[in-house]
GROMACS .gro file of C-alpha atoms in nm:
model
  489
    1MET     CA    1  13.957  16.236  -5.653
    2THR     CA    2  14.280  16.195  -5.710
    3LYS     CA    3  14.415  15.917  -5.490
    4ALA     CA    4  14.732  15.993  -5.273
    5THR     CA    5  14.947  15.754  -5.474
    6ASP     CA    6  14.831  15.915  -5.808
    7ARG     CA    7  14.909  16.258  -5.681
    8ARG     CA    8  15.271  16.125  -5.558
    9LYS     CA    9  15.325  15.962  -5.898
   10GLN     CA   10  15.226  16.348  -6.078
   11ASN     CA   11  15.456  16.521  -5.798
   12LYS     CA   12  15.794  16.362  -5.756
   13ASP     CA   13  15.885  16.572  -5.476
   14ALA     CA   14  15.576  16.454  -5.274
   15GLY     CA   15  15.635  16.231  -4.939
   16PHE     CA   16  15.425  16.011  -4.712
   17SER     CA   17  15.130  16.139  -4.526
   18LEU     CA   18  15.114  16.138  -4.155
   19VAL     CA   19  14.872  15.852  -4.112
   20GLU     CA   20  15.154  15.685  -4.318
   21LEU     CA   21  15.418  15.766  -4.144
   22LEU     CA   22  15.270  15.674  -3.767
   23ILE     CA   23  15.187  15.312  -3.914
   24ALA     CA   24  15.523  15.278  -4.045
   25VAL     CA   25  15.679  15.376  -3.694
   26VAL     CA   26  15.422  15.152  -3.509
   27ILE     CA   27  15.573  14.862  -3.721
   28LEU     CA   28  15.910  14.984  -3.664
   29ALA     CA   29  15.849  14.973  -3.289
   30ILE     CA   30  15.674  14.636  -3.315
   31ILE     CA   31  15.993  14.524  -3.466
   32VAL     CA   32  16.263  14.727  -3.321
   33ILE     CA   33  16.151  14.716  -2.912
   34PRO     CA   34  16.189  14.332  -2.887
   35LEU     CA   35  16.488  14.302  -3.079
   36MET     CA   36  16.634  14.575  -2.805
   37ASN     CA   37  16.523  14.389  -2.543
   38LEU     CA   38  16.703  14.070  -2.709
   39PHE     CA   39  17.017  14.265  -2.782
   40VAL     CA   40  16.986  14.397  -2.401
   41SER     CA   41  16.936  14.054  -2.267
   42SER     CA   42  17.220  13.908  -2.499
   43ASN     CA   43  17.459  14.159  -2.324
   44ARG     CA   44  17.352  14.093  -1.990
   45ILE     CA   45  17.402  13.697  -2.038
   46ASN     CA   46  17.743  13.738  -2.237
   47ILE     CA   47  17.818  13.968  -1.962
   48LYS     CA   48  17.744  13.688  -1.683
   49SER     CA   49  17.894  13.440  -1.924
   50ARG     CA   50  18.200  13.636  -1.888
   51GLN     CA   51  18.156  13.615  -1.532
   52THR     CA   52  18.122  13.281  -1.472
   53LEU     CA   53  18.396  13.191  -1.697
   54ARG     CA   54  18.609  13.401  -1.499
   55ALA     CA   55  18.489  13.230  -1.164
   56THR     CA   56  18.538  12.896  -1.339
   57THR     CA   57  18.878  12.995  -1.419
   58VAL     CA   58  18.971  13.113  -1.040
   59ALA     CA   59  18.838  12.786  -0.921
   60GLN     CA   60  19.034  12.608  -1.171
   61ASP     CA   61  19.317  12.765  -1.070
   62ILE     CA   62  19.279  12.719  -0.696
   63MET     CA   63  19.244  12.369  -0.725
   64GLU     CA   64  19.541  12.300  -0.973
   65GLY     CA   65  19.738  12.498  -0.654
   66LEU     CA   66  19.570  12.281  -0.375
   67LYS     CA   67  19.715  11.988  -0.556
   68ALA     CA   68  20.060  12.051  -0.501
   69TYR     CA   69  20.095  12.051  -0.159
   70ASN     CA   70  19.967  11.813   0.141
   71ILE     CA   71  19.668  11.944   0.367
   72ASP     CA   72  19.927  11.990   0.670
   73GLU     CA   73  20.096  12.235   0.442
   74LEU     CA   74  19.782  12.404   0.304
   75GLN     CA   75  19.698  12.473   0.659
   76THR     CA   76  20.032  12.616   0.755
   77GLN     CA   77  19.999  12.858   0.444
   78PHE     CA   78  19.629  12.977   0.536
   79ALA     CA   79  19.699  13.003   0.924
   80ASP     CA   80  20.018  13.223   0.867
   81PRO     CA   81  20.040  13.329   0.511
   82ALA     CA   82  20.264  13.614   0.590
   83SER     CA   83  20.572  13.279   0.630
   84GLY     CA   84  20.477  13.247   0.253
   85PHE     CA   85  20.163  13.162   0.073
   86TYR     CA   86  20.187  12.948  -0.283
   87VAL     CA   87  19.849  12.785  -0.354
   88ILE     CA   88  19.802  13.070  -0.623
   89ASP     CA   89  19.989  13.404  -0.655
   90SER     CA   90  19.923  13.576  -0.346
   91GLY     CA   91  19.939  13.918  -0.557
   92LEU     CA   92  19.584  13.842  -0.692
   93ILE     CA   93  19.426  13.837  -0.341
   94LYS     CA   94  19.354  14.183  -0.216
   95GLY     CA   95  19.159  14.084   0.066
   96GLY     CA   96  19.395  13.799   0.201
   97VAL     CA   97  19.355  13.479   0.312
   98GLU     CA   98  19.257  13.273   0.629
   99GLU     CA   99  19.175  12.938   0.800
  100ARG     CA  100  18.803  12.929   0.889
  101THR     CA  101  18.684  12.753   1.189
  102ASP     CA  102  18.330  12.940   1.238
  103LEU     CA  103  18.156  12.790   0.971
  104GLU     CA  104  18.102  12.439   1.046
  105GLU     CA  105  18.042  12.329   1.440
  106ASP     CA  106  17.948  11.976   1.567
  107PRO     CA  107  17.632  12.020   1.856
  108SER     CA  108  17.920  12.129   2.138
  109GLY     CA  109  18.010  12.436   1.937
  110ASN     CA  110  18.343  12.262   1.833
  111PRO     CA  111  18.487  12.274   1.474
  112VAL     CA  112  18.392  11.974   1.294
  113ALA     CA  113  18.650  11.702   1.322
  114GLY     CA  114  18.782  11.595   0.985
  115LEU     CA  115  18.669  11.879   0.794
  116TYR     CA  116  18.874  12.209   0.738
  117VAL     CA  117  18.775  12.545   0.552
  118PHE     CA  118  18.972  12.815   0.401
  119SER     CA  119  18.888  13.140   0.251
  120MET     CA  120  19.017  13.389  -0.040
  121LYS     CA  121  18.881  13.717  -0.028
  122GLN     CA  122  18.862  13.975  -0.327
  123LEU     CA  123  19.045  13.751  -0.557
  124THR     CA  124  19.111  13.943  -0.909
  125MET     CA  125  19.052  13.816  -1.256
  126GLN     CA  126  19.067  14.016  -1.565
  127GLY     CA  127  18.925  14.327  -1.390
  128SER     CA  128  18.661  14.139  -1.178
  129GLU     CA  129  18.674  14.052  -0.808
  130TYR     CA  130  18.561  13.724  -0.616
  131ASP     CA  131  18.557  13.537  -0.306
  132ALA     CA  132  18.632  13.164  -0.262
  133LYS     CA  133  18.580  12.884  -0.021
  134ILE     CA  134  18.788  12.588  -0.034
  135GLU     CA  135  18.650  12.277   0.148
  136VAL     CA  136  18.899  11.985   0.259
  137ASP     CA  137  18.687  11.702   0.405
  138GLY     CA  138  18.837  11.396   0.537
  139ARG     CA  139  18.516  11.256   0.734
  140GLY     CA  140  18.410  11.026   0.403
  141TYR     CA  141  18.711  10.809   0.448
  142MET     CA  142  18.708  10.755   0.849
  143PRO     CA  143  18.536  10.490   1.066
  144GLY     CA  144  18.185  10.566   1.167
  145THR     CA  145  18.142  10.854   0.909
  146ALA     CA  146  18.289  10.680   0.595
  147THR     CA  147  18.092  10.709   0.255
  148HIS     CA  148  18.334  10.560   0.051
  149ASP     CA  149  18.465  10.175   0.010
  150ASN     CA  150  18.739  10.190   0.235
  151GLU     CA  151  18.789  10.389   0.557
  152PHE     CA  152  19.142  10.477   0.407
  153ASN     CA  153  19.205  10.766   0.700
  154ASP     CA  154  19.206  10.453   0.956
  155ALA     CA  155  19.441  10.228   0.787
  156ALA     CA  156  19.806  10.176   0.785
  157LEU     CA  157  19.824  10.343   0.447
  158ALA     CA  158  20.128  10.543   0.315
  159ASP     CA  159  20.133  10.920   0.253
  160ALA     CA  160  20.235  10.872  -0.131
  161ARG     CA  161  20.075  11.183  -0.245
  162SER     CA  162  20.409  11.369  -0.332
  163ILE     CA  163  20.656  11.090  -0.349
  164ASP     CA  164  20.870  11.082  -0.625
  165LYS     CA  165  20.975  10.732  -0.744
  166ASN     CA  166  21.291  10.811  -0.892
  167ASN     CA  167  21.427  11.041  -0.613
  168GLY     CA  168  21.420  11.026  -0.268
  169THR     CA  169  21.234  10.669  -0.254
  170PHE     CA  170  21.356  10.317  -0.190
  171VAL     CA  171  21.122  10.036  -0.230
  172GLU     CA  172  21.236   9.695  -0.112
  173ALA     CA  173  21.121   9.490  -0.400
  174GLU     CA  174  21.101   9.108  -0.388
  175LYS     CA  175  21.362   9.075  -0.644
  176TYR     CA  176  21.599   9.216  -0.339
  177ARG     CA  177  21.462   8.985  -0.133
  178GLN     CA  178  21.507   8.678  -0.304
  179ALA     CA  179  21.864   8.776  -0.440
  180ALA     CA  180  21.983   8.802  -0.062
  181LEU     CA  181  21.842   8.441  -0.003
  182THR     CA  182  21.989   8.279  -0.325
  183SER     CA  183  22.345   8.435  -0.236
  184VAL     CA  184  22.352   8.252   0.091
  185PHE     CA  185  22.335   7.911  -0.075
  186LYS     CA  186  22.648   8.003  -0.359
  187ASP     CA  187  22.843   8.010  -0.003
  188SER     CA  188  23.124   7.759  -0.024
  189ASP     CA  189  23.064   7.656   0.339
  190VAL     CA  190  22.676   7.628   0.334
  191LYS     CA  191  22.678   7.480  -0.034
  192SER     CA  192  22.939   7.212   0.081
  193ASP     CA  193  22.766   7.171   0.404
  194ILE     CA  194  22.399   7.092   0.219
  195GLU     CA  195  22.556   6.867  -0.024
  196ASN     CA  196  22.733   6.642   0.233
  197ARG     CA  197  22.411   6.589   0.411
  198LEU     CA  198  22.229   6.506   0.106
  199ARG     CA  199  22.483   6.253   0.033
  200ALA     CA  200  22.478   6.116   0.356
  201ALA     CA  201  22.076   6.084   0.302
  202GLY     CA  202  22.159   5.862   0.004
  203VAL     CA  203  22.133   6.126  -0.272
  204SER     CA  204  22.354   6.025  -0.580
  205ASP     CA  205  22.602   6.263  -0.736
  206ALA     CA  206  22.382   6.263  -1.042
  207MET     CA  207  22.089   6.371  -0.815
  208LEU     CA  208  22.293   6.615  -0.627
  209THR     CA  209  22.221   6.939  -0.806
  210SER     CA  210  21.827   6.895  -0.834
  211GLU     CA  211  21.803   6.786  -0.505
  212PHE     CA  212  22.004   7.086  -0.392
  213GLN     CA  213  21.756   7.318  -0.553
  214LYS     CA  214  21.448   7.155  -0.407
  215VAL     CA  215  21.605   7.261  -0.063
  216GLN     CA  216  21.704   7.600  -0.174
  217ASP     CA  217  21.330   7.600  -0.314
  218ALA     CA  218  21.219   7.506   0.018
  219VAL     CA  219  21.334   7.788   0.214
  220HIS     CA  220  21.136   8.112   0.211
  221TYR     CA  221  21.099   8.417   0.425
  222LYS     CA  222  20.783   8.243   0.624
  223ASN     CA  223  21.016   8.001   0.712
  224LEU     CA  224  21.365   8.091   0.785
  225ASN     CA  225  21.375   8.016   1.169
  226THR     CA  226  21.323   7.646   1.017
  227PHE     CA  227  21.663   7.642   0.812
  228PHE     CA  228  21.854   7.929   0.998
  229ASP     CA  229  21.997   7.955   1.339
  230GLN     CA  230  21.978   8.329   1.350
  231PHE     CA  231  21.936   8.624   1.106
  232SER     CA  232  21.881   9.000   1.110
  233ARG     CA  233  21.871   9.303   0.850
  234GLU     CA  234  21.988   9.648   0.861
  235ILE     CA  235  21.894   9.917   0.584
  236GLU     CA  236  22.115  10.233   0.579
  237ILE     CA  237  21.994  10.565   0.416
  238GLU     CA  238  22.297  10.775   0.371
  239LEU     CA  239  22.204  11.160   0.249
  240SER     CA  240  22.460  11.397   0.102
  241VAL     CA  241  22.485  11.736  -0.053
  242SER     CA  242  22.411  11.687  -0.421
  243ALA     CA  243  22.626  11.842  -0.706
  244GLU     CA  244  22.289  11.895  -0.873
  245VAL     CA  245  22.110  12.203  -0.805
  246ASP     CA  246  21.697  12.293  -0.826
  247GLU     CA  247  21.548  12.552  -1.045
  248ASP     CA  248  21.625  12.814  -0.755
  249GLY     CA  249  21.976  12.707  -0.757
  250GLN     CA  250  21.995  12.557  -0.404
  251PRO     CA  251  22.181  12.216  -0.407
  252LYS     CA  252  21.974  11.868  -0.404
  253ALA     CA  253  22.063  11.574  -0.132
  254ASP     CA  254  22.176  11.244  -0.291
  255MET     CA  255  22.022  10.957  -0.155
  256VAL     CA  256  22.239  10.594  -0.135
  257VAL     CA  257  22.077  10.341   0.007
  258THR     CA  258  22.263  10.010   0.121
  259GLN     CA  259  22.039   9.703   0.294
  260THR     CA  260  22.255   9.431   0.458
  261TYR     CA  261  22.087   9.084   0.528
  262HIS     CA  262  22.290   8.862   0.816
  263PHE     CA  263  22.200   8.475   0.765
  264THR     CA  264  22.388   8.257   1.017
  265TYR     CA  265  22.355   7.881   0.949
  266LYS     CA  266  22.450   7.597   1.181
  267LEU     CA  267  22.714   7.331   1.006
  268ALA     CA  268  22.677   6.953   1.087
  269ASP     CA  269  22.970   6.997   1.304
  270GLY     CA  270  22.761   7.238   1.500
  271THR     CA  271  22.980   7.551   1.375
  272LEU     CA  272  22.795   7.866   1.313
  273LYS     CA  273  22.855   8.041   0.966
  274THR     CA  274  22.694   8.373   0.899
  275VAL     CA  275  22.686   8.476   0.580
  276ASP     CA  276  22.649   8.865   0.520
  277THR     CA  277  22.486   8.971   0.203
  278ARG     CA  278  22.357   9.265   0.000
  279GLY     CA  279  22.243   9.052  -0.256
  280ASP     CA  280  22.323   8.833  -0.542
  281ILE     CA  281  22.644   8.933  -0.698
  282GLY     CA  282  22.639   8.678  -0.959
  283SER     CA  283  22.312   8.806  -1.104
  284GLY     CA  284  22.416   9.186  -1.021
  285ILE     CA  285  22.095   9.227  -0.802
  286MET     CA  286  22.245   9.432  -0.523
  287VAL     CA  287  22.131   9.645  -0.295
  288ASP     CA  288  22.505   9.800  -0.186
  289GLY     CA  289  22.531  10.169  -0.191
  290MET     CA  290  22.230  10.197  -0.459
  291SER     CA  291  22.183  10.526  -0.564
  292ARG     CA  292  21.799  10.673  -0.532
  293GLY     CA  293  21.829  11.002  -0.709
  294SER     CA  294  21.870  11.373  -0.613
  295ILE     CA  295  21.605  11.543  -0.400
  296ALA     CA  296  21.497  11.907  -0.398
  297LYS     CA  297  21.383  12.071  -0.137
  298THR     CA  298  20.993  12.123  -0.048
  299LYS     CA  299  20.869  12.478  -0.015
  300ASP     CA  300  20.974  12.465   0.364
  301ASP     CA  301  21.289  12.362   0.293
  302LYS     CA  302  21.270  11.997   0.376
  303ILE     CA  303  21.375  11.694   0.170
  304ASN     CA  304  21.111  11.407   0.113
  305VAL     CA  305  21.277  11.080   0.210
  306ASN     CA  306  21.037  10.756   0.174
  307LEU     CA  307  21.135  10.380   0.255
  308PHE     CA  308  20.900  10.101   0.181
  309TYR     CA  309  21.008   9.750   0.320
  310TYR     CA  310  20.899   9.389   0.427
  311PRO     CA  311  20.942   9.325   0.784
  312LEU     CA  312  21.204   9.057   0.849
  313TYR     CA  313  20.952   8.861   1.101
  314GLY     CA  314  21.143   8.615   1.350
  315ALA     CA  315  21.470   8.804   1.328
  316SER     CA  316  21.706   8.746   1.617
  317VAL     CA  317  21.753   9.132   1.663
  318PRO     CA  318  21.519   9.405   1.581
  319ASP     CA  319  21.526   9.544   1.192
  320LYS     CA  320  21.791   9.847   1.220
  321ILE     CA  321  21.674  10.117   0.996
  322THR     CA  322  21.937  10.425   0.991
  323VAL     CA  323  21.921  10.737   0.852
  324LYS     CA  324  22.270  10.928   0.807
  325ASN     CA  325  22.202  11.285   0.733
  326GLY     CA  326  22.481  11.467   0.592
  327SER     CA  327  22.304  11.708   0.389
  328GLY     CA  328  22.227  11.936   0.655
  329TYR     CA  329  21.820  11.935   0.556
  330ASP     CA  330  21.541  11.899   0.756
  331ILE     CA  331  21.380  11.559   0.654
  332ASN     CA  332  21.021  11.468   0.588
  333LEU     CA  333  21.066  11.096   0.645
  334LEU     CA  334  20.838  10.819   0.550
  335ILE     CA  335  20.904  10.470   0.642
  336ALA     CA  336  20.598  10.211   0.577
  337LYS     CA  337  20.583   9.838   0.628
  338GLN     CA  338  20.491   9.630   0.318
  339ARG     CA  339  20.291   9.278   0.327
  340HIS     CA  340  20.405   9.016   0.106
  341GLU     CA  341  20.131   8.954  -0.088
  342LYS     CA  342  20.051   8.786  -0.472
  343GLU     CA  343  19.727   8.839  -0.665
  344ASP     CA  344  19.564   8.488  -0.719
  345VAL     CA  345  19.563   8.515  -1.133
  346SER     CA  346  19.243   8.298  -1.120
  347ASN     CA  347  19.066   8.538  -0.900
  348PRO     CA  348  19.176   8.914  -0.958
  349GLY     CA  349  19.169   9.132  -0.613
  350MET     CA  350  19.210   8.824  -0.405
  351PRO     CA  351  19.584   8.711  -0.277
  352ASP     CA  352  19.713   8.387  -0.389
  353LEU     CA  353  19.648   8.128  -0.118
  354SER     CA  354  19.891   7.861  -0.260
  355ASP     CA  355  20.182   8.123  -0.259
  356PRO     CA  356  20.431   7.964   0.019
  357GLU     CA  357  20.532   8.250   0.178
  358TYR     CA  358  20.148   8.398   0.210
  359LEU     CA  359  20.050   8.471   0.568
  360THR     CA  360  19.677   8.493   0.661
  361ASP     CA  361  19.546   8.793   0.914
  362PRO     CA  362  19.623   8.560   1.210
  363GLN     CA  363  19.956   8.463   1.110
  364VAL     CA  364  20.023   8.839   1.015
  365MET     CA  365  19.919   8.924   1.366
  366ALA     CA  366  20.134   8.692   1.526
  367ALA     CA  367  20.440   8.793   1.357
  368GLU     CA  368  20.354   9.154   1.426
  369GLN     CA  369  20.302   9.105   1.782
  370ALA     CA  370  20.698   8.984   1.801
  371TYR     CA  371  20.844   9.197   1.574
  372LYS     CA  372  21.062   9.525   1.644
  373ALA     CA  373  21.225   9.793   1.466
  374ASP     CA  374  21.511  10.035   1.542
  375VAL     CA  375  21.517  10.345   1.357
  376LEU     CA  376  21.851  10.583   1.415
  377MET     CA  377  21.828  10.942   1.297
  378GLN     CA  378  22.217  11.077   1.267
  379ASP     CA  379  22.349  11.354   1.105
  380GLY     CA  380  22.687  11.330   0.920
  381HIS     CA  381  22.917  11.276   1.192
  382GLY     CA  382  22.678  10.985   1.329
  383ALA     CA  383  22.548  11.185   1.627
  384ASN     CA  384  22.166  11.178   1.698
  385LEU     CA  385  21.990  11.404   1.480
  386HIS     CA  386  21.781  11.667   1.700
  387SER     CA  387  21.399  11.569   1.661
  388ASP     CA  388  21.334  11.933   1.540
  389HIS     CA  389  21.505  11.827   1.241
  390PHE     CA  390  21.293  11.547   1.121
  391TYR     CA  391  20.928  11.459   1.092
  392LEU     CA  392  20.815  11.093   1.075
  393LYS     CA  393  20.508  10.925   0.943
  394THR     CA  394  20.540  10.566   0.974
  395ASN     CA  395  20.285  10.213   1.043
  396LEU     CA  396  20.580  10.073   1.259
  397GLY     CA  397  20.362  10.097   1.557
  398LEU     CA  398  20.062   9.963   1.400
  399ASN     CA  399  19.969   9.588   1.280
  400LEU     CA  400  19.948   9.554   0.932
  401VAL     CA  401  19.603   9.387   0.950
  402GLY     CA  402  19.460   9.587   1.219
  403LYS     CA  403  19.585   9.664   1.604
  404ASN     CA  404  19.274   9.517   1.742
  405TYR     CA  405  19.260   9.213   1.535
  406LEU     CA  406  19.319   8.843   1.632
  407ALA     CA  407  18.964   8.619   1.608
  408GLY     CA  408  18.775   8.909   1.739
  409ALA     CA  409  19.014   8.949   2.055
  410ALA     CA  410  19.131   9.292   2.149
  411MET     CA  411  19.504   9.322   2.165
  412GLU     CA  412  19.742   9.606   2.190
  413LEU     CA  413  20.073   9.612   2.040
  414PRO     CA  414  20.370   9.614   2.232
  415ALA     CA  415  20.615   9.925   2.225
  416GLN     CA  416  20.762   9.766   1.903
  417LEU     CA  417  20.946  10.089   1.785
  418THR     CA  418  21.206  10.280   1.887
  419VAL     CA  419  21.342  10.633   1.754
  420ASN     CA  420  21.673  10.718   1.877
  421GLY     CA  421  21.672  10.492   2.160
  422THR     CA  422  21.330  10.599   2.300
  423ALA     CA  423  21.071  10.373   2.268
  424MET     CA  424  20.715  10.489   2.095
  425ASP     CA  425  20.371  10.308   2.132
  426LEU     CA  426  20.056  10.510   2.082
  427SER     CA  427  20.015  10.662   2.411
  428GLY     CA  428  20.275  10.956   2.270
  429GLY     CA  429  20.480  11.207   2.526
  430SER     CA  430  20.809  11.160   2.372
  431GLY     CA  431  20.801  11.502   2.188
  432MET     CA  432  20.936  11.403   1.881
  433ASN     CA  433  20.742  11.490   1.580
  434ILE     CA  434  20.659  11.120   1.466
  435PHE     CA  435  20.283  11.030   1.374
  436THR     CA  436  20.136  10.694   1.246
  437LEU     CA  437  19.967  10.675   0.909
  438ASP     CA  438  19.620  10.641   1.031
  439GLY     CA  439  19.575  11.018   1.051
  440VAL     CA  440  19.535  11.268   1.340
  441ARG     CA  441  19.363  11.041   1.580
  442SER     CA  442  19.672  10.823   1.676
  443PRO     CA  443  20.003  10.995   1.700
  444MET     CA  444  20.284  10.897   1.817
  445GLY     CA  445  20.576  11.080   1.976
  446ARG     CA  446  20.355  11.353   2.071
  447ASP     CA  447  20.002  11.474   2.079
  448PRO     CA  448  19.878  11.689   1.769
  449ALA     CA  449  19.840  12.083   1.801
  450PRO     CA  450  19.521  12.205   1.804
  451GLY     CA  451  19.361  12.170   1.497
  452GLU     CA  452  19.677  11.992   1.316
  453VAL     CA  453  19.605  11.796   1.022
  454THR     CA  454  19.754  11.482   0.924
  455GLU     CA  455  19.425  11.330   0.724
  456LEU     CA  456  19.594  11.150   0.427
  457ILE     CA  457  19.275  11.096   0.180
  458TYR     CA  458  19.041  11.355   0.167
  459ASP     CA  459  18.765  11.547  -0.099
  460VAL     CA  460  18.773  11.890  -0.195
  461GLN     CA  461  18.552  12.157  -0.288
  462VAL     CA  462  18.596  12.471  -0.447
  463SER     CA  463  18.339  12.701  -0.466
  464VAL     CA  464  18.334  13.078  -0.591
  465TYR     CA  465  18.100  13.362  -0.464
  466LYS     CA  466  18.045  13.720  -0.554
  467THR     CA  467  18.290  13.934  -0.375
  468GLY     CA  468  18.184  14.045  -0.024
  469ALA     CA  469  18.027  13.668   0.024
  470ALA     CA  470  18.325  13.585   0.292
  471ASP     CA  471  18.215  13.810   0.502
  472ASN     CA  472  17.871  13.718   0.506
  473ASP     CA  473  17.929  13.329   0.600
  474PHE     CA  474  17.914  13.268   0.252
  475PRO     CA  475  17.567  13.268   0.154
  476GLU     CA  476  17.421  13.010  -0.091
  477ASP     CA  477  17.246  13.291  -0.341
  478MET     CA  478  17.629  13.440  -0.397
  479ARG     CA  479  17.793  13.126  -0.504
  480MET     CA  480  17.865  13.116  -0.867
  481VAL     CA  481  18.052  12.832  -0.972
  482VAL     CA  482  18.186  12.517  -0.752
  483ILE     CA  483  18.402  12.225  -0.852
  484GLY     CA  484  18.547  11.874  -0.666
  485GLY     CA  485  18.755  11.658  -0.631
  486SER     CA  486  18.968  11.431  -0.409
  487THR     CA  487  19.343  11.326  -0.355
  488THR     CA  488  19.296  11.043  -0.553
  489ASN     CA  489  19.113  11.259  -0.864
   0.00000   0.00000   0.00000
């Protein structure tokens, strides 16, 4: 019998037999069907990867947008988006934005304190749509709930997140204070009086210069009242319309700072000699009309003005801080007391206890009890600025080591701050937009509005969901991407 292969050799036009064809089809199916499943699965994975990538891009865009604003500004945008929404391009949000108070409640049914939730619906990204949830959580930095090393939201901290160090900010450096003190000893009357007293004490002319220097070195801001009969200080911030404009063509505001110390020394004959100084003109370290740059307006048409200074403890009159606003712009004003401390080089992170100016916690507490500051907010003509035109965050009403600290005893601070002649304390009620730097829990000037946010430090979590999740209280099975961070990271 002739085999099929032999027949095909004899007949070049002969084909495969039906059995051979079926076997080939089966073999091909065994190979192709898994490959088709692989192609389908791969396509599904690619689609899911593209969706996840787009969702990640959305989350990153939102996180980057959050960094540009304070939490109170974010709340304002989400609560009233019609007034201006800038976190991301509002044109990308078809379903709108809102502040959510219905997602997290305490046992009493009230929104959880320190936690703020915002939502965005139908965010579009390359043809895909998503919902997003933003959680701003300050609880980890609050007393009783702190999960971090420091309870920042209950500390006298400066709100330094949006500070421009080159424009709109004055920091009273140690060199400014020392230059002011040095200039007193260069006054001819003071210098002659000290030299005459040294001669009367038996100091020779050859030793006069070195002994004079010892007297000068012995006087510092911790013991000023042992050398001077009186001393006081004024800080003046002058704002005016700048010739510079911002990227929108709006004029900026120029800021100039002048700091004047008044030291009164009693001469040997009983005469009082007052030296008014703004620094050491000989060394060129002066705070006399010092320019602090040009300030651009914020999105809410305000300018940020920041003052960091050392309290003049023991002064004969309260520290006087005057802001003369000739720019006409509303002001976000930050005034923060600083505590003098030098780091111990042999023990990093700890204060140098050998520093003659170092004040221990009890000493700071005692000094703070007697310290007072008067703040004047004026317009360009010297009239008091209406409280609607400035928003003040300050630690002037707080003790730098804690308002209840002194060897375990509870002590409240006196009303040590006045603004335009009105005394401020932690009880509030003046109607001014004045807050302490320890968050919304202890406002000065007025009680916070419901839901008002002033936490300084907080964690942020941005979650992106499949579209429709916002209307279903953001179920976990619809979440695609989550990224987190904080105001410090």
